[in-house]
PDB file of C-alpha atoms in Angstrom:
ATOM      1  CA  GLY Q   1     -46.727  57.163 -55.204  1.00  0.00           C
ATOM      2  CA  GLN Q   2     -48.691  54.850 -53.263  1.00  0.00           C
ATOM      3  CA  GLN Q   3     -51.940  56.736 -53.459  1.00  0.00           C
ATOM      4  CA  VAL Q   4     -55.133  55.429 -55.086  1.00  0.00           C
ATOM      5  CA  MET Q   5     -57.245  57.915 -57.027  1.00  0.00           C
ATOM      6  CA  GLN Q   6     -60.996  57.419 -56.874  1.00  0.00           C
ATOM      7  CA  ILE Q   7     -63.515  59.215 -59.043  1.00  0.00           C
ATOM      8  CA  PRO Q   8     -66.194  60.659 -59.047  1.00  0.00           C
ATOM      9  CA  GLN Q   9     -66.311  62.377 -55.633  1.00  0.00           C
ATOM     10  CA  TYR Q  10     -70.029  62.255 -55.810  1.00  0.00           C
ATOM     11  CA  GLN Q  11     -72.769  60.616 -58.236  1.00  0.00           C
ATOM     12  CA  HIS Q  12     -76.421  61.454 -58.184  1.00  0.00           C
ATOM     13  CA  VAL Q  13     -78.804  59.065 -59.825  1.00  0.00           C
ATOM     14  CA  GLN Q  14     -82.426  58.506 -60.072  1.00  0.00           C
ATOM     15  CA  GLU Q  15     -83.457  55.318 -58.067  1.00  0.00           C
ATOM     16  CA  GLY Q  16     -83.141  52.433 -60.588  1.00  0.00           C
ATOM     17  CA  GLU Q  17     -80.234  53.884 -62.340  1.00  0.00           C
ATOM     18  CA  ASP Q  18     -76.965  52.332 -62.382  1.00  0.00           C
ATOM     19  CA  PHE Q  19     -73.762  53.784 -60.442  1.00  0.00           C
ATOM     20  CA  THR Q  20     -70.101  53.135 -60.875  1.00  0.00           C
ATOM     21  CA  THR Q  21     -67.117  54.334 -59.235  1.00  0.00           C
ATOM     22  CA  TYR Q  22     -63.392  53.947 -60.257  1.00  0.00           C
ATOM     23  CA  CYS Q  23     -60.263  53.388 -58.461  1.00  0.00           C
ATOM     24  CA  ASN Q  24     -56.836  53.956 -60.325  1.00  0.00           C
ATOM     25  CA  SER Q  25     -53.313  53.484 -59.412  1.00  0.00           C
ATOM     26  CA  SER Q  26     -50.049  54.623 -60.976  1.00  0.00           C
ATOM     27  CA  THR Q  27     -48.514  51.332 -59.665  1.00  0.00           C
ATOM     28  CA  THR Q  28     -49.463  47.756 -59.784  1.00  0.00           C
ATOM     29  CA  LEU Q  29     -51.756  46.752 -56.962  1.00  0.00           C
ATOM     30  CA  SER Q  30     -51.182  43.567 -55.106  1.00  0.00           C
ATOM     31  CA  ASN Q  31     -55.038  43.633 -54.244  1.00  0.00           C
ATOM     32  CA  ILE Q  32     -57.755  46.135 -53.944  1.00  0.00           C
ATOM     33  CA  GLN Q  33     -60.537  46.141 -51.267  1.00  0.00           C
ATOM     34  CA  TRP Q  34     -63.929  47.697 -51.570  1.00  0.00           C
ATOM     35  CA  TYR Q  35     -65.908  49.256 -48.363  1.00  0.00           C
ATOM     36  CA  LYS Q  36     -69.351  50.818 -47.970  1.00  0.00           C
ATOM     37  CA  GLN Q  37     -70.083  53.462 -45.419  1.00  0.00           C
ATOM     38  CA  ARG Q  38     -73.733  54.288 -44.843  1.00  0.00           C
ATOM     39  CA  PRO Q  39     -74.302  57.825 -43.687  1.00  0.00           C
ATOM     40  CA  GLY Q  40     -73.421  57.980 -39.977  1.00  0.00           C
ATOM     41  CA  GLY Q  41     -72.141  54.579 -40.057  1.00  0.00           C
ATOM     42  CA  HIS Q  42     -68.645  52.800 -40.153  1.00  0.00           C
ATOM     43  CA  PRO Q  43     -67.004  51.349 -43.222  1.00  0.00           C
ATOM     44  CA  VAL Q  44     -67.970  47.975 -44.048  1.00  0.00           C
ATOM     45  CA  PHE Q  45     -65.951  45.381 -46.153  1.00  0.00           C
ATOM     46  CA  LEU Q  46     -67.417  44.427 -49.377  1.00  0.00           C
ATOM     47  CA  ILE Q  47     -64.809  42.406 -51.198  1.00  0.00           C
ATOM     48  CA  GLN Q  48     -61.244  42.071 -52.044  1.00  0.00           C
ATOM     49  CA  LEU Q  49     -59.836  41.477 -55.530  1.00  0.00           C
ATOM     50  CA  VAL Q  50     -56.431  39.891 -56.047  1.00  0.00           C
ATOM     51  CA  LYS Q  51     -56.315  38.315 -59.527  1.00  0.00           C
ATOM     52  CA  SER Q  52     -55.669  40.256 -62.808  1.00  0.00           C
ATOM     53  CA  GLY Q  53     -58.928  40.845 -64.787  1.00  0.00           C
ATOM     54  CA  GLU Q  54     -61.098  39.490 -61.938  1.00  0.00           C
ATOM     55  CA  VAL Q  55     -64.682  39.984 -61.866  1.00  0.00           C
ATOM     56  CA  LYS Q  56     -66.883  39.161 -58.933  1.00  0.00           C
ATOM     57  CA  LYS Q  57     -70.512  39.834 -58.470  1.00  0.00           C
ATOM     58  CA  GLN Q  58     -72.658  40.284 -55.165  1.00  0.00           C
ATOM     59  CA  LYS Q  59     -76.193  40.574 -56.252  1.00  0.00           C
ATOM     60  CA  ARG Q  60     -76.546  43.990 -58.029  1.00  0.00           C
ATOM     61  CA  LEU Q  61     -72.910  44.920 -57.388  1.00  0.00           C
ATOM     62  CA  THR Q  62     -70.088  43.986 -59.796  1.00  0.00           C
ATOM     63  CA  PHE Q  63     -66.361  44.358 -58.755  1.00  0.00           C
ATOM     64  CA  GLN Q  64     -63.684  44.407 -61.491  1.00  0.00           C
ATOM     65  CA  PHE Q  65     -59.928  44.370 -61.371  1.00  0.00           C
ATOM     66  CA  GLY Q  66     -58.088  45.639 -64.291  1.00  0.00           C
ATOM     67  CA  GLU Q  67     -55.833  43.317 -66.260  1.00  0.00           C
ATOM     68  CA  ALA Q  68     -52.796  45.363 -65.429  1.00  0.00           C
ATOM     69  CA  LYS Q  69     -53.980  45.421 -61.940  1.00  0.00           C
ATOM     70  CA  LYS Q  70     -53.796  49.266 -61.845  1.00  0.00           C
ATOM     71  CA  ASN Q  71     -57.434  49.805 -61.701  1.00  0.00           C
ATOM     72  CA  SER Q  72     -60.558  48.657 -60.441  1.00  0.00           C
ATOM     73  CA  SER Q  73     -64.331  49.580 -60.463  1.00  0.00           C
ATOM     74  CA  LEU Q  74     -67.575  48.879 -58.637  1.00  0.00           C
ATOM     75  CA  HIS Q  75     -70.787  48.953 -60.533  1.00  0.00           C
ATOM     76  CA  ILE Q  76     -74.249  48.953 -58.976  1.00  0.00           C
ATOM     77  CA  THR Q  77     -77.197  47.950 -61.292  1.00  0.00           C
ATOM     78  CA  ALA Q  78     -80.549  49.457 -60.708  1.00  0.00           C
ATOM     79  CA  THR Q  79     -79.734  51.447 -57.471  1.00  0.00           C
ATOM     80  CA  GLN Q  80     -82.121  51.235 -54.607  1.00  0.00           C
ATOM     81  CA  THR Q  81     -82.304  53.555 -51.579  1.00  0.00           C
ATOM     82  CA  THR Q  82     -80.482  50.887 -49.442  1.00  0.00           C
ATOM     83  CA  ASP Q  83     -77.292  51.663 -51.766  1.00  0.00           C
ATOM     84  CA  VAL Q  84     -77.003  55.225 -50.372  1.00  0.00           C
ATOM     85  CA  GLY Q  85     -73.616  55.603 -48.788  1.00  0.00           C
ATOM     86  CA  THR Q  86     -69.793  56.250 -49.626  1.00  0.00           C
ATOM     87  CA  TYR Q  87     -67.941  53.585 -51.324  1.00  0.00           C
ATOM     88  CA  PHE Q  88     -64.080  53.263 -50.718  1.00  0.00           C
ATOM     89  CA  CYS Q  89     -61.517  51.438 -52.430  1.00  0.00           C
ATOM     90  CA  ALA Q  90     -58.319  50.669 -50.553  1.00  0.00           C
ATOM     91  CA  ARG Q  91     -55.169  49.195 -51.542  1.00  0.00           C
ATOM     92  CA  SER Q  92     -53.111  46.998 -49.265  1.00  0.00           C
ATOM     93  CA  ASN Q  93     -49.277  47.674 -48.606  1.00  0.00           C
ATOM     94  CA  TYR Q  94     -48.197  47.206 -45.147  1.00  0.00           C
ATOM     95  CA  GLN Q  95     -51.471  49.060 -44.315  1.00  0.00           C
ATOM     96  CA  LEU Q  96     -54.436  50.002 -46.052  1.00  0.00           C
ATOM     97  CA  ILE Q  97     -54.271  53.128 -48.427  1.00  0.00           C
ATOM     98  CA  TRP Q  98     -57.755  54.513 -49.043  1.00  0.00           C
ATOM     99  CA  GLY Q  99     -59.310  56.159 -51.910  1.00  0.00           C
ATOM    100  CA  ALA Q 100     -61.234  59.340 -51.421  1.00  0.00           C
ATOM    101  CA  GLY Q 101     -64.442  57.665 -51.797  1.00  0.00           C
ATOM    102  CA  THR Q 102     -67.657  57.964 -53.939  1.00  0.00           C
ATOM    103  CA  LYS Q 103     -70.882  59.193 -52.512  1.00  0.00           C
ATOM    104  CA  LEU Q 104     -73.794  57.713 -54.016  1.00  0.00           C
ATOM    105  CA  ILE Q 105     -76.701  60.203 -53.611  1.00  0.00           C
ATOM    106  CA  ILE Q 106     -80.243  59.075 -54.737  1.00  0.00           C
ATOM    107  CA  LYS Q 107     -82.160  61.978 -56.197  1.00  0.00           C
ATOM    108  CA  PRO Q 108     -85.472  62.474 -54.470  1.00  0.00           C
TER     109      PRO Q 108
ATOM    110  CA  SER C   1     -65.759  38.209 -38.303  1.00  0.00           C
ATOM    111  CA  ALA C   2     -65.014  40.478 -34.977  1.00  0.00           C
ATOM    112  CA  VAL C   3     -67.306  42.442 -33.131  1.00  0.00           C
ATOM    113  CA  ILE C   4     -65.858  45.878 -31.865  1.00  0.00           C
ATOM    114  CA  SER C   5     -67.375  47.939 -28.980  1.00  0.00           C
ATOM    115  CA  GLN C   6     -66.165  51.550 -29.073  1.00  0.00           C
ATOM    116  CA  LYS C   7     -66.893  54.374 -26.764  1.00  0.00           C
ATOM    117  CA  PRO C   8     -67.837  57.121 -26.275  1.00  0.00           C
ATOM    118  CA  SER C   9     -70.060  57.243 -29.486  1.00  0.00           C
ATOM    119  CA  ARG C  10     -70.004  60.884 -29.354  1.00  0.00           C
ATOM    120  CA  ASP C  11     -68.729  63.731 -27.035  1.00  0.00           C
ATOM    121  CA  ILE C  12     -68.517  67.366 -27.162  1.00  0.00           C
ATOM    122  CA  CYS C  13     -65.373  68.716 -25.445  1.00  0.00           C
ATOM    123  CA  GLN C  14     -63.837  72.011 -24.574  1.00  0.00           C
ATOM    124  CA  ARG C  15     -60.628  73.249 -26.106  1.00  0.00           C
ATOM    125  CA  GLY C  16     -57.427  72.379 -24.327  1.00  0.00           C
ATOM    126  CA  THR C  17     -59.002  69.233 -22.541  1.00  0.00           C
ATOM    127  CA  SER C  18     -58.372  65.549 -23.524  1.00  0.00           C
ATOM    128  CA  LEU C  19     -60.604  62.728 -24.290  1.00  0.00           C
ATOM    129  CA  THR C  20     -59.782  59.006 -24.237  1.00  0.00           C
ATOM    130  CA  ILE C  21     -61.652  56.810 -26.471  1.00  0.00           C
ATOM    131  CA  GLN C  22     -61.915  53.038 -25.804  1.00  0.00           C
ATOM    132  CA  CYS C  23     -61.912  50.000 -27.984  1.00  0.00           C
ATOM    133  CA  GLN C  24     -62.938  46.593 -26.977  1.00  0.00           C
ATOM    134  CA  VAL C  25     -62.927  43.639 -29.328  1.00  0.00           C
ATOM    135  CA  ASP C  26     -64.553  39.986 -28.831  1.00  0.00           C
ATOM    136  CA  SER C  27     -61.722  38.224 -29.874  1.00  0.00           C
ATOM    137  CA  GLN C  28     -57.859  38.393 -29.298  1.00  0.00           C
ATOM    138  CA  VAL C  29     -56.029  40.250 -32.186  1.00  0.00           C
ATOM    139  CA  THR C  30     -52.614  41.111 -32.695  1.00  0.00           C
ATOM    140  CA  MET C  31     -52.692  44.532 -34.210  1.00  0.00           C
ATOM    141  CA  MET C  32     -55.382  47.284 -33.594  1.00  0.00           C
ATOM    142  CA  PHE C  33     -55.595  50.254 -35.946  1.00  0.00           C
ATOM    143  CA  TRP C  34     -56.684  53.642 -34.986  1.00  0.00           C
ATOM    144  CA  TYR C  35     -58.074  55.865 -37.830  1.00  0.00           C
ATOM    145  CA  ARG C  36     -59.350  59.575 -38.158  1.00  0.00           C
ATOM    146  CA  GLN C  37     -62.178  60.350 -40.476  1.00  0.00           C
ATOM    147  CA  GLN C  38     -62.779  64.298 -40.837  1.00  0.00           C
ATOM    148  CA  PRO C  39     -66.176  65.184 -42.118  1.00  0.00           C
ATOM    149  CA  GLY C  40     -66.740  64.058 -45.765  1.00  0.00           C
ATOM    150  CA  GLN C  41     -63.447  62.801 -46.041  1.00  0.00           C
ATOM    151  CA  SER C  42     -61.679  59.443 -46.500  1.00  0.00           C
ATOM    152  CA  LEU C  43     -59.964  57.558 -43.560  1.00  0.00           C
ATOM    153  CA  THR C  44     -56.501  58.366 -42.348  1.00  0.00           C
ATOM    154  CA  LEU C  45     -54.656  55.950 -40.180  1.00  0.00           C
ATOM    155  CA  ILE C  46     -53.234  57.388 -37.133  1.00  0.00           C
ATOM    156  CA  ALA C  47     -51.278  54.612 -35.467  1.00  0.00           C
ATOM    157  CA  THR C  48     -51.088  50.765 -35.282  1.00  0.00           C
ATOM    158  CA  ALA C  49     -51.109  49.491 -31.806  1.00  0.00           C
ATOM    159  CA  ASN C  50     -49.594  46.131 -30.889  1.00  0.00           C
ATOM    160  CA  GLN C  51     -49.745  44.574 -27.552  1.00  0.00           C
ATOM    161  CA  GLY C  52     -46.679  44.867 -25.435  1.00  0.00           C
ATOM    162  CA  SER C  53     -45.049  47.431 -27.548  1.00  0.00           C
ATOM    163  CA  GLU C  54     -45.170  50.949 -28.397  1.00  0.00           C
ATOM    164  CA  ALA C  55     -47.817  51.805 -30.979  1.00  0.00           C
ATOM    165  CA  THR C  56     -46.257  52.849 -34.386  1.00  0.00           C
ATOM    166  CA  TYR C  57     -47.546  56.251 -35.722  1.00  0.00           C
ATOM    167  CA  GLU C  58     -47.976  57.330 -39.266  1.00  0.00           C
ATOM    168  CA  SER C  59     -46.576  60.640 -40.624  1.00  0.00           C
ATOM    169  CA  GLY C  60     -48.218  63.710 -39.300  1.00  0.00           C
ATOM    170  CA  PHE C  61     -49.314  61.891 -35.963  1.00  0.00           C
ATOM    171  CA  VAL C  62     -47.207  61.867 -32.661  1.00  0.00           C
ATOM    172  CA  ILE C  63     -47.489  59.971 -29.348  1.00  0.00           C
ATOM    173  CA  ASP C  64     -47.612  63.295 -27.364  1.00  0.00           C
ATOM    174  CA  LYS C  65     -50.928  64.298 -29.041  1.00  0.00           C
ATOM    175  CA  PHE C  66     -52.337  60.879 -29.632  1.00  0.00           C
ATOM    176  CA  PRO C  67     -51.144  58.576 -26.821  1.00  0.00           C
ATOM    177  CA  ILE C  68     -52.246  54.916 -27.255  1.00  0.00           C
ATOM    178  CA  SER C  69     -52.587  52.150 -24.770  1.00  0.00           C
ATOM    179  CA  ARG C  70     -52.786  48.382 -25.532  1.00  0.00           C
ATOM    180  CA  PRO C  71     -52.771  46.577 -22.365  1.00  0.00           C
ATOM    181  CA  ASN C  72     -54.059  43.064 -23.603  1.00  0.00           C
ATOM    182  CA  LEU C  73     -55.119  41.425 -27.009  1.00  0.00           C
ATOM    183  CA  THR C  74     -58.647  42.630 -26.868  1.00  0.00           C
ATOM    184  CA  PHE C  75     -58.619  46.052 -25.875  1.00  0.00           C
ATOM    185  CA  SER C  76     -57.043  49.634 -26.784  1.00  0.00           C
ATOM    186  CA  THR C  77     -57.549  53.075 -25.964  1.00  0.00           C
ATOM    187  CA  LEU C  78     -56.690  56.372 -27.788  1.00  0.00           C
ATOM    188  CA  THR C  79     -56.411  59.692 -26.242  1.00  0.00           C
ATOM    189  CA  VAL C  80     -56.707  63.034 -28.028  1.00  0.00           C
ATOM    190  CA  SER C  81     -54.816  65.497 -25.883  1.00  0.00           C
ATOM    191  CA  ASN C  82     -55.064  69.199 -25.668  1.00  0.00           C
ATOM    192  CA  MET C  83     -57.815  69.462 -28.137  1.00  0.00           C
ATOM    193  CA  SER C  84     -58.525  72.064 -30.630  1.00  0.00           C
ATOM    194  CA  PRO C  85     -61.369  72.518 -33.189  1.00  0.00           C
ATOM    195  CA  GLU C  86     -59.219  70.951 -35.749  1.00  0.00           C
ATOM    196  CA  ASP C  87     -59.464  67.763 -33.788  1.00  0.00           C
ATOM    197  CA  SER C  88     -63.116  67.527 -34.569  1.00  0.00           C
ATOM    198  CA  SER C  89     -63.493  64.371 -36.295  1.00  0.00           C
ATOM    199  CA  ILE C  90     -64.635  60.624 -36.183  1.00  0.00           C
ATOM    200  CA  TYR C  91     -62.254  58.294 -34.643  1.00  0.00           C
ATOM    201  CA  LEU C  92     -62.365  54.746 -35.573  1.00  0.00           C
ATOM    202  CA  CYS C  93     -60.812  51.784 -34.271  1.00  0.00           C
ATOM    203  CA  SER C  94     -60.208  48.496 -36.394  1.00  0.00           C
ATOM    204  CA  VAL C  95     -58.885  45.063 -36.552  1.00  0.00           C
ATOM    205  CA  GLU C  96     -58.138  42.642 -39.264  1.00  0.00           C
ATOM    206  CA  GLY C  97     -60.619  39.887 -39.668  1.00  0.00           C
ATOM    207  CA  PRO C  98     -59.527  36.123 -38.888  1.00  0.00           C
ATOM    208  CA  GLY C  99     -57.741  34.105 -41.475  1.00  0.00           C
ATOM    209  CA  ASN C 100     -55.308  36.747 -42.735  1.00  0.00           C
ATOM    210  CA  THR C 101     -57.623  37.962 -45.368  1.00  0.00           C
ATOM    211  CA  GLY C 102     -56.689  41.631 -44.976  1.00  0.00           C
ATOM    212  CA  GLU C 103     -60.537  42.488 -44.384  1.00  0.00           C
ATOM    213  CA  LEU C 104     -60.980  45.027 -41.661  1.00  0.00           C
ATOM    214  CA  PHE C 105     -63.779  45.317 -39.096  1.00  0.00           C
ATOM    215  CA  PHE C 106     -64.546  48.697 -37.671  1.00  0.00           C
ATOM    216  CA  GLY C 107     -65.911  50.085 -34.489  1.00  0.00           C
ATOM    217  CA  GLU C 108     -69.038  52.109 -34.666  1.00  0.00           C
ATOM    218  CA  GLY C 109     -66.831  55.306 -34.344  1.00  0.00           C
ATOM    219  CA  SER C 110     -66.467  58.033 -31.708  1.00  0.00           C
ATOM    220  CA  ARG C 111     -67.612  61.540 -33.222  1.00  0.00           C
ATOM    221  CA  LEU C 112     -65.845  64.157 -31.509  1.00  0.00           C
ATOM    222  CA  THR C 113     -66.691  67.905 -31.506  1.00  0.00           C
ATOM    223  CA  VAL C 114     -64.311  70.436 -30.029  1.00  0.00           C
ATOM    224  CA  LEU C 115     -65.664  73.802 -29.127  1.00  0.00           C
TER     225      LEU C 115
END
């Protein structure tokens, strides 16, 4: 239905490796938002994508919205310890519908 | 942006008691949202609070269990009533940012442990 499926649930990476989380919907999305939640913190808005095929960058973060507006991804290049946290996608209906989140864990 | 002050930041409560969480925003907002986030889980919307009207509750949440007040455009409270250990969670209030961007700003959250 209106849910957004987010995978993977966890991703363990070495510092310096890349990280990607994916968000998928069975229906067309009007837009998709991405949030980051640091451990013990609250969600913080990162970006909103609205256009088919849209690609936006914030430093080492690249956000994509699929051509069919049914999927989105967040890619982090060369992860750093400050990237640790859980990344959520959320679709906007009359309220936000949240994905399950992907937890980024940096291996010691 | 919006700055949200939420309190208490954490509390440990006994089963059967009630706790009221307060949320203060630094600007006037039409809607305030109350979320629950269980440990390691995503966010679930409890209700939307509009000033001057009753809150709108999502499926699975009822007013008797989670009464909400919204006395003005900058303040809201959420009460968790007759608590049980299953209510142990983080409760977050949020508001939309200015300009109708859809971006949500969150309070720091209230971490509730029910014994």
